[in-house]
């Protein structure tokens, strides 16, 4: 008898996937550290780490999908999933809030303070309290990334993707499988185009604007915020692929589809973060 019919709360068997994930993140962490320090072994470690991550995601998602389709998740498990996803997104909100706070602190407090008369006399003569700024002691110059080129186009792409995944959800609620699938296909395509433009923007920043991670306060916050957001879009796109494959396989029902809803929540969160990024990083 399934958990849905018996009312029992399903407890999964001990899983090895968290251990595999930890090993993968260890490889990625060491690989990133070695790569930043120009050690050739870093690329190999990164490659191994990402391969293990791919294996882990595929295996873990498959396990959860099989448990769901076997009817092992009752309403209480569904509530647990919703709380878990909600707290996960809240933790991500706090992460971005910390870096937005760092940006506002530098723009509103740190840079003006460093440009004050007493600092110019004692520490940094000639430093101007302008934004965007490299910070005192950095001789190179750069041009900031404008808002009304690729960033504006990427904003339109993500807003449209928010509409297409909502359209897909409506199809699921109406038991329209083709609308569900095509909505997901469009959302994935828009997400991948966004990532392609983001890569092109970084190439343009490095080669044409001399905007690099080493360009002081502006460079550090620009690449941290946009890069970490791009990482979230990448993860969201992978999750969209997973639910697309599940939708094609006939998974999800109008009254039971939190796997879809959780990914949709995450994708809308990514949309909102990008809107804030566009305003405070690119526009203002």
mmCIF file of C-alpha atoms in Angstrom:
data_model
loop_
_atom_site.group_PDB
_atom_site.id
_atom_site.type_symbol
_atom_site.label_atom_id
_atom_site.label_comp_id
_atom_site.label_asym_id
_atom_site.label_seq_id
_atom_site.Cartn_x
_atom_site.Cartn_y
_atom_site.Cartn_z
ATOM 1 C CA UNK A 1 0.000 0.000 0.000
ATOM 2 C CA UNK A 2 1.392 3.413 -0.955
ATOM 3 C CA UNK A 3 1.991 6.215 1.502
ATOM 4 C CA UNK A 4 -0.734 8.282 -0.157
ATOM 5 C CA UNK A 5 -3.378 5.668 0.562
ATOM 6 C CA UNK A 6 -2.135 4.526 3.964
ATOM 7 C CA UNK A 7 -1.454 7.995 5.383
ATOM 8 C CA UNK A 8 2.033 7.030 6.564
ATOM 9 C CA UNK A 9 4.841 9.574 6.335
ATOM 10 C CA UNK A 10 7.416 8.174 3.931
ATOM 11 C CA UNK A 11 10.958 7.946 5.288
ATOM 12 C CA UNK A 12 13.531 7.299 2.554
ATOM 13 C CA UNK A 13 16.328 4.815 3.004
ATOM 14 C CA UNK A 14 19.811 6.150 3.873
ATOM 15 C CA UNK A 15 21.212 7.772 0.740
ATOM 16 C CA UNK A 16 24.757 8.043 -0.558
ATOM 17 C CA UNK A 17 23.972 11.061 -2.744
ATOM 18 C CA UNK A 18 24.804 13.735 -0.119
ATOM 19 C CA UNK A 19 28.250 12.160 0.284
ATOM 20 C CA UNK A 20 28.745 12.157 -3.488
ATOM 21 C CA UNK A 21 27.684 15.819 -3.590
ATOM 22 C CA UNK A 22 30.191 16.702 -0.864
ATOM 23 C CA UNK A 23 33.012 14.981 -2.751
ATOM 24 C CA UNK A 24 32.054 16.809 -5.942
ATOM 25 C CA UNK A 25 31.980 20.193 -4.220
ATOM 26 C CA UNK A 26 35.371 19.436 -2.685
ATOM 27 C CA UNK A 27 36.851 18.848 -6.131
ATOM 28 C CA UNK A 28 35.174 22.005 -7.462
ATOM 29 C CA UNK A 29 36.389 24.100 -4.525
ATOM 30 C CA UNK A 30 40.000 22.949 -4.774
ATOM 31 C CA UNK A 31 39.876 23.183 -8.565
ATOM 32 C CA UNK A 32 38.598 26.757 -8.473
ATOM 33 C CA UNK A 33 41.242 27.721 -5.914
ATOM 34 C CA UNK A 34 44.072 26.203 -7.949
ATOM 35 C CA UNK A 35 42.742 27.706 -11.189
ATOM 36 C CA UNK A 36 42.589 31.217 -9.731
ATOM 37 C CA UNK A 37 46.206 30.772 -8.633
ATOM 38 C CA UNK A 38 47.211 29.692 -12.178
ATOM 39 C CA UNK A 39 47.947 26.068 -11.260
ATOM 40 C CA UNK A 40 47.238 23.758 -14.252
ATOM 41 C CA UNK A 41 45.903 20.949 -12.065
ATOM 42 C CA UNK A 42 42.964 23.211 -11.202
ATOM 43 C CA UNK A 43 41.262 22.631 -14.552
ATOM 44 C CA UNK A 44 41.453 18.860 -14.134
ATOM 45 C CA UNK A 45 39.989 19.049 -10.633
ATOM 46 C CA UNK A 46 37.189 21.317 -11.861
ATOM 47 C CA UNK A 47 36.376 18.897 -14.662
ATOM 48 C CA UNK A 48 36.276 15.922 -12.286
ATOM 49 C CA UNK A 49 34.142 17.874 -9.827
ATOM 50 C CA UNK A 50 31.578 18.894 -12.430
ATOM 51 C CA UNK A 51 31.392 15.350 -13.818
ATOM 52 C CA UNK A 52 30.688 13.987 -10.335
ATOM 53 C CA UNK A 53 28.093 16.747 -9.818
ATOM 54 C CA UNK A 54 26.351 15.774 -13.057
ATOM 55 C CA UNK A 55 26.344 12.121 -11.988
ATOM 56 C CA UNK A 56 24.992 13.090 -8.563
ATOM 57 C CA UNK A 57 22.190 15.284 -9.922
ATOM 58 C CA UNK A 58 21.127 12.627 -12.433
ATOM 59 C CA UNK A 59 21.076 9.901 -9.800
ATOM 60 C CA UNK A 60 19.403 11.913 -7.055
ATOM 61 C CA UNK A 61 16.729 13.366 -9.338
ATOM 62 C CA UNK A 62 16.011 9.878 -10.691
ATOM 63 C CA UNK A 63 15.607 8.477 -7.181
ATOM 64 C CA UNK A 64 13.189 11.238 -6.154
ATOM 65 C CA UNK A 65 11.201 10.898 -9.390
ATOM 66 C CA UNK A 66 10.821 7.139 -8.921
ATOM 67 C CA UNK A 67 9.685 7.595 -5.318
ATOM 68 C CA UNK A 68 7.152 10.214 -6.383
ATOM 69 C CA UNK A 69 5.736 8.148 -9.233
ATOM 70 C CA UNK A 70 5.501 5.121 -6.925
ATOM 71 C CA UNK A 71 3.050 7.070 -4.742
ATOM 72 C CA UNK A 72 5.304 7.188 -1.693
ATOM 73 C CA UNK A 73 4.756 10.915 -1.042
ATOM 74 C CA UNK A 74 1.573 11.858 0.793
ATOM 75 C CA UNK A 75 0.241 15.333 1.557
ATOM 76 C CA UNK A 76 2.475 15.771 4.593
ATOM 77 C CA UNK A 77 5.558 14.968 2.513
ATOM 78 C CA UNK A 78 4.353 17.528 -0.023
ATOM 79 C CA UNK A 79 4.110 20.128 2.754
ATOM 80 C CA UNK A 80 7.635 19.229 3.883
ATOM 81 C CA UNK A 81 8.934 19.716 0.343
ATOM 82 C CA UNK A 82 7.256 23.112 0.128
ATOM 83 C CA UNK A 83 8.738 24.270 3.424
ATOM 84 C CA UNK A 84 12.143 22.964 2.415
ATOM 85 C CA UNK A 85 12.085 24.755 -0.931
ATOM 86 C CA UNK A 86 10.796 27.918 0.699
ATOM 87 C CA UNK A 87 13.614 27.980 3.250
ATOM 88 C CA UNK A 88 16.160 27.189 0.538
ATOM 89 C CA UNK A 89 15.007 30.164 -1.536
ATOM 90 C CA UNK A 90 15.008 32.317 1.612
ATOM 91 C CA UNK A 91 18.656 31.381 2.227
ATOM 92 C CA UNK A 92 19.455 32.390 -1.349
ATOM 93 C CA UNK A 93 17.654 35.704 -0.817
ATOM 94 C CA UNK A 94 19.855 36.347 2.227
ATOM 95 C CA UNK A 95 22.987 35.549 0.228
ATOM 96 C CA UNK A 96 22.121 38.077 -2.459
ATOM 97 C CA UNK A 97 21.015 40.558 0.216
ATOM 98 C CA UNK A 98 24.512 40.407 1.718
ATOM 99 C CA UNK A 99 26.173 41.304 -1.575
ATOM 100 C CA UNK A 100 23.602 43.964 -2.439
ATOM 101 C CA UNK A 101 24.303 45.363 1.024
ATOM 102 C CA UNK A 102 28.033 45.364 0.292
ATOM 103 C CA UNK A 103 27.366 47.248 -2.945
ATOM 104 C CA UNK A 104 25.215 49.872 -1.211
ATOM 105 C CA UNK A 105 27.774 50.228 1.586
ATOM 106 C CA UNK A 106 30.593 50.873 -0.861
ATOM 107 C CA UNK A 107 28.564 53.295 -2.974
ATOM 108 C CA UNK A 108 26.974 55.204 -0.126
ATOM 109 C CA UNK A 109 29.536 55.081 2.672
ATOM 110 C CA UNK A 110 32.941 53.642 1.830
ATOM 111 C CA UNK A 111 33.746 55.474 -1.416
ATOM 112 C CA UNK A 112 32.518 58.903 -0.197
ATOM 113 C CA UNK A 113 34.472 58.427 3.028
ATOM 114 C CA UNK A 114 37.677 57.567 1.160
ATOM 115 C CA UNK A 115 37.184 60.667 -0.967
ATOM 116 C CA UNK A 116 36.899 62.979 2.036
ATOM 117 C CA UNK A 117 39.504 65.675 2.595
ATOM 118 C CA UNK A 118 41.157 64.001 5.567
ATOM 119 C CA UNK A 119 41.657 60.743 3.672
ATOM 120 C CA UNK A 120 43.027 62.615 0.672
ATOM 121 C CA UNK A 121 45.513 64.410 2.875
ATOM 122 C CA UNK A 122 46.639 61.398 4.912
ATOM 123 C CA UNK A 123 46.064 58.261 2.826
ATOM 124 C CA UNK A 124 44.916 58.582 -0.769
ATOM 125 C CA UNK A 125 45.775 61.930 -2.366
ATOM 126 C CA UNK A 126 43.881 62.583 -5.574
ATOM 127 C CA UNK A 127 41.224 59.912 -5.018
ATOM 128 C CA UNK A 128 37.808 61.048 -6.292
ATOM 129 C CA UNK A 129 34.626 59.775 -4.688
ATOM 130 C CA UNK A 130 32.926 58.834 -7.967
ATOM 131 C CA UNK A 131 30.963 55.717 -8.855
ATOM 132 C CA UNK A 132 31.766 53.406 -10.515
ATOM 133 C CA UNK A 133 35.176 53.464 -8.882
ATOM 134 C CA UNK A 134 38.117 51.107 -8.786
ATOM 135 C CA UNK A 135 39.115 52.179 -5.308
ATOM 136 C CA UNK A 136 42.265 53.865 -4.063
ATOM 137 C CA UNK A 137 45.638 52.576 -5.177
ATOM 138 C CA UNK A 138 44.520 51.051 -8.515
ATOM 139 C CA UNK A 139 46.085 52.746 -11.540
ATOM 140 C CA UNK A 140 44.171 51.038 -14.350
ATOM 141 C CA UNK A 141 40.951 52.502 -15.704
ATOM 142 C CA UNK A 142 37.852 50.823 -17.091
ATOM 143 C CA UNK A 143 34.484 51.654 -18.590
ATOM 144 C CA UNK A 144 31.324 50.531 -16.753
ATOM 145 C CA UNK A 145 28.861 48.185 -18.407
ATOM 146 C CA UNK A 146 25.930 50.099 -19.875
ATOM 147 C CA UNK A 147 22.372 49.098 -19.044
ATOM 148 C CA UNK A 148 20.660 49.438 -22.407
ATOM 149 C CA UNK A 149 22.529 46.883 -24.462
ATOM 150 C CA UNK A 150 22.850 43.229 -23.551
ATOM 151 C CA UNK A 151 21.581 43.737 -19.954
ATOM 152 C CA UNK A 152 18.281 45.181 -21.205
ATOM 153 C CA UNK A 153 17.944 42.347 -23.718
ATOM 154 C CA UNK A 154 18.642 39.792 -20.998
ATOM 155 C CA UNK A 155 16.001 41.444 -18.822
ATOM 156 C CA UNK A 156 13.436 40.995 -21.592
ATOM 157 C CA UNK A 157 14.505 37.363 -22.018
ATOM 158 C CA UNK A 158 14.112 36.498 -18.337
ATOM 159 C CA UNK A 159 10.788 38.318 -17.987
ATOM 160 C CA UNK A 160 9.495 36.434 -21.021
ATOM 161 C CA UNK A 161 10.749 33.154 -19.557
ATOM 162 C CA UNK A 162 8.763 33.888 -16.399
ATOM 163 C CA UNK A 163 5.659 34.171 -18.577
ATOM 164 C CA UNK A 164 6.392 30.971 -20.517
ATOM 165 C CA UNK A 165 6.878 28.838 -17.404
ATOM 166 C CA UNK A 166 3.601 30.228 -16.023
ATOM 167 C CA UNK A 167 1.949 29.308 -19.330
ATOM 168 C CA UNK A 168 3.390 25.802 -18.974
ATOM 169 C CA UNK A 169 1.937 25.606 -15.455
ATOM 170 C CA UNK A 170 -1.483 26.577 -16.756
ATOM 171 C CA UNK A 171 -1.210 23.758 -19.287
ATOM 172 C CA UNK A 172 -0.428 21.293 -16.504
ATOM 173 C CA UNK A 173 -3.414 22.477 -14.451
ATOM 174 C CA UNK A 174 -5.666 21.989 -17.509
ATOM 175 C CA UNK A 175 -4.148 18.554 -18.288
ATOM 176 C CA UNK A 176 -2.844 19.984 -21.562
ATOM 177 C CA UNK A 177 0.407 18.040 -21.907
ATOM 178 C CA UNK A 178 1.503 19.742 -25.144
ATOM 179 C CA UNK A 179 1.138 23.232 -23.637
ATOM 180 C CA UNK A 180 3.153 22.061 -20.630
ATOM 181 C CA UNK A 181 5.952 20.665 -22.789
ATOM 182 C CA UNK A 182 6.146 23.602 -25.194
ATOM 183 C CA UNK A 183 6.083 26.079 -22.331
ATOM 184 C CA UNK A 184 9.062 24.310 -20.780
ATOM 185 C CA UNK A 185 10.899 24.156 -24.112
ATOM 186 C CA UNK A 186 10.463 27.908 -24.587
ATOM 187 C CA UNK A 187 11.574 28.625 -21.017
ATOM 188 C CA UNK A 188 14.708 26.501 -21.427
ATOM 189 C CA UNK A 189 15.527 28.151 -24.754
ATOM 190 C CA UNK A 190 15.190 31.629 -23.239
ATOM 191 C CA UNK A 191 17.362 30.642 -20.275
ATOM 192 C CA UNK A 192 20.101 29.270 -22.520
ATOM 193 C CA UNK A 193 20.029 32.370 -24.730
ATOM 194 C CA UNK A 194 20.355 34.476 -21.573
ATOM 195 C CA UNK A 195 23.452 32.516 -20.550
ATOM 196 C CA UNK A 196 24.932 32.890 -24.027
ATOM 197 C CA UNK A 197 24.493 36.658 -23.898
ATOM 198 C CA UNK A 198 25.964 36.709 -20.381
ATOM 199 C CA UNK A 199 29.106 34.959 -21.628
ATOM 200 C CA UNK A 200 29.346 37.408 -24.530
ATOM 201 C CA UNK A 201 28.917 40.311 -22.098
ATOM 202 C CA UNK A 202 31.822 39.065 -19.985
ATOM 203 C CA UNK A 203 34.017 38.756 -23.076
ATOM 204 C CA UNK A 204 33.065 42.308 -24.050
ATOM 205 C CA UNK A 205 33.793 43.538 -20.520
ATOM 206 C CA UNK A 206 37.275 42.009 -20.468
ATOM 207 C CA UNK A 207 38.385 42.784 -24.024
ATOM 208 C CA UNK A 208 36.706 46.122 -24.782
ATOM 209 C CA UNK A 209 35.957 47.788 -21.441
ATOM 210 C CA UNK A 210 38.945 46.508 -19.418
ATOM 211 C CA UNK A 211 36.374 45.623 -16.761
ATOM 212 C CA UNK A 212 37.851 42.753 -14.753
ATOM 213 C CA UNK A 213 37.424 41.132 -11.379
ATOM 214 C CA UNK A 214 40.585 42.940 -10.250
ATOM 215 C CA UNK A 215 39.141 46.387 -10.963
ATOM 216 C CA UNK A 216 38.549 47.185 -7.319
ATOM 217 C CA UNK A 217 35.162 47.720 -5.717
ATOM 218 C CA UNK A 218 33.081 47.956 -8.885
ATOM 219 C CA UNK A 219 34.721 45.016 -10.639
ATOM 220 C CA UNK A 220 34.449 42.759 -7.587
ATOM 221 C CA UNK A 221 30.772 43.474 -6.912
ATOM 222 C CA UNK A 222 29.815 43.442 -10.614
ATOM 223 C CA UNK A 223 31.249 40.003 -11.278
ATOM 224 C CA UNK A 224 30.184 38.576 -7.923
ATOM 225 C CA UNK A 225 26.543 39.576 -8.322
ATOM 226 C CA UNK A 226 26.158 38.886 -12.042
ATOM 227 C CA UNK A 227 28.308 35.754 -11.933
ATOM 228 C CA UNK A 228 26.491 34.204 -8.995
ATOM 229 C CA UNK A 229 23.173 35.041 -10.629
ATOM 230 C CA UNK A 230 24.383 33.391 -13.834
ATOM 231 C CA UNK A 231 25.248 30.311 -11.786
ATOM 232 C CA UNK A 232 21.675 30.262 -10.475
ATOM 233 C CA UNK A 233 20.297 30.556 -14.008
ATOM 234 C CA UNK A 234 22.489 27.601 -14.997
ATOM 235 C CA UNK A 235 21.183 25.489 -12.104
ATOM 236 C CA UNK A 236 17.621 26.567 -12.903
ATOM 237 C CA UNK A 237 18.053 25.593 -16.554
ATOM 238 C CA UNK A 238 19.311 22.144 -15.539
ATOM 239 C CA UNK A 239 16.262 21.691 -13.313
ATOM 240 C CA UNK A 240 14.011 22.798 -16.176
ATOM 241 C CA UNK A 241 15.569 20.117 -18.395
ATOM 242 C CA UNK A 242 14.816 17.538 -15.709
ATOM 243 C CA UNK A 243 11.146 18.454 -15.404
ATOM 244 C CA UNK A 244 10.876 18.631 -19.212
ATOM 245 C CA UNK A 245 12.090 15.030 -19.481
ATOM 246 C CA UNK A 246 9.699 14.042 -16.706
ATOM 247 C CA UNK A 247 6.822 15.838 -18.438
ATOM 248 C CA UNK A 248 7.549 14.047 -21.708
ATOM 249 C CA UNK A 249 7.558 10.769 -19.750
ATOM 250 C CA UNK A 250 4.057 11.560 -18.455
ATOM 251 C CA UNK A 251 4.996 12.600 -14.927
ATOM 252 C CA UNK A 252 3.098 15.283 -12.955
ATOM 253 C CA UNK A 253 -0.647 15.564 -12.529
ATOM 254 C CA UNK A 254 -2.922 18.557 -12.157
ATOM 255 C CA UNK A 255 -3.371 17.863 -8.437
ATOM 256 C CA UNK A 256 0.155 16.579 -7.665
ATOM 257 C CA UNK A 257 3.149 18.319 -9.238
ATOM 258 C CA UNK A 258 5.356 19.964 -6.637
ATOM 259 C CA UNK A 259 8.436 18.895 -8.602
ATOM 260 C CA UNK A 260 7.271 21.335 -11.270
ATOM 261 C CA UNK A 261 6.154 24.005 -8.815
ATOM 262 C CA UNK A 262 9.451 23.993 -6.918
ATOM 263 C CA UNK A 263 11.409 24.645 -10.108
ATOM 264 C CA UNK A 264 8.928 27.360 -11.112
ATOM 265 C CA UNK A 265 9.380 29.065 -7.730
ATOM 266 C CA UNK A 266 13.145 28.964 -8.185
ATOM 267 C CA UNK A 267 12.916 30.374 -11.708
ATOM 268 C CA UNK A 268 10.711 33.273 -10.614
ATOM 269 C CA UNK A 269 13.195 33.978 -7.808
ATOM 270 C CA UNK A 270 15.966 34.168 -10.419
ATOM 271 C CA UNK A 271 13.824 36.619 -12.429
ATOM 272 C CA UNK A 272 13.278 38.931 -9.445
ATOM 273 C CA UNK A 273 16.971 38.935 -8.520
ATOM 274 C CA UNK A 274 17.881 39.887 -12.078
ATOM 275 C CA UNK A 275 15.471 42.828 -12.032
ATOM 276 C CA UNK A 276 17.210 44.129 -8.895
ATOM 277 C CA UNK A 277 20.597 43.540 -10.516
ATOM 278 C CA UNK A 278 19.577 45.419 -13.630
ATOM 279 C CA UNK A 279 18.447 48.437 -11.616
ATOM 280 C CA UNK A 280 21.216 48.748 -9.012
ATOM 281 C CA UNK A 281 24.223 47.329 -10.900
ATOM 282 C CA UNK A 282 23.654 48.352 -14.516
ATOM 283 C CA UNK A 283 21.220 51.271 -14.475
ATOM 284 C CA UNK A 284 21.835 53.422 -11.380
#
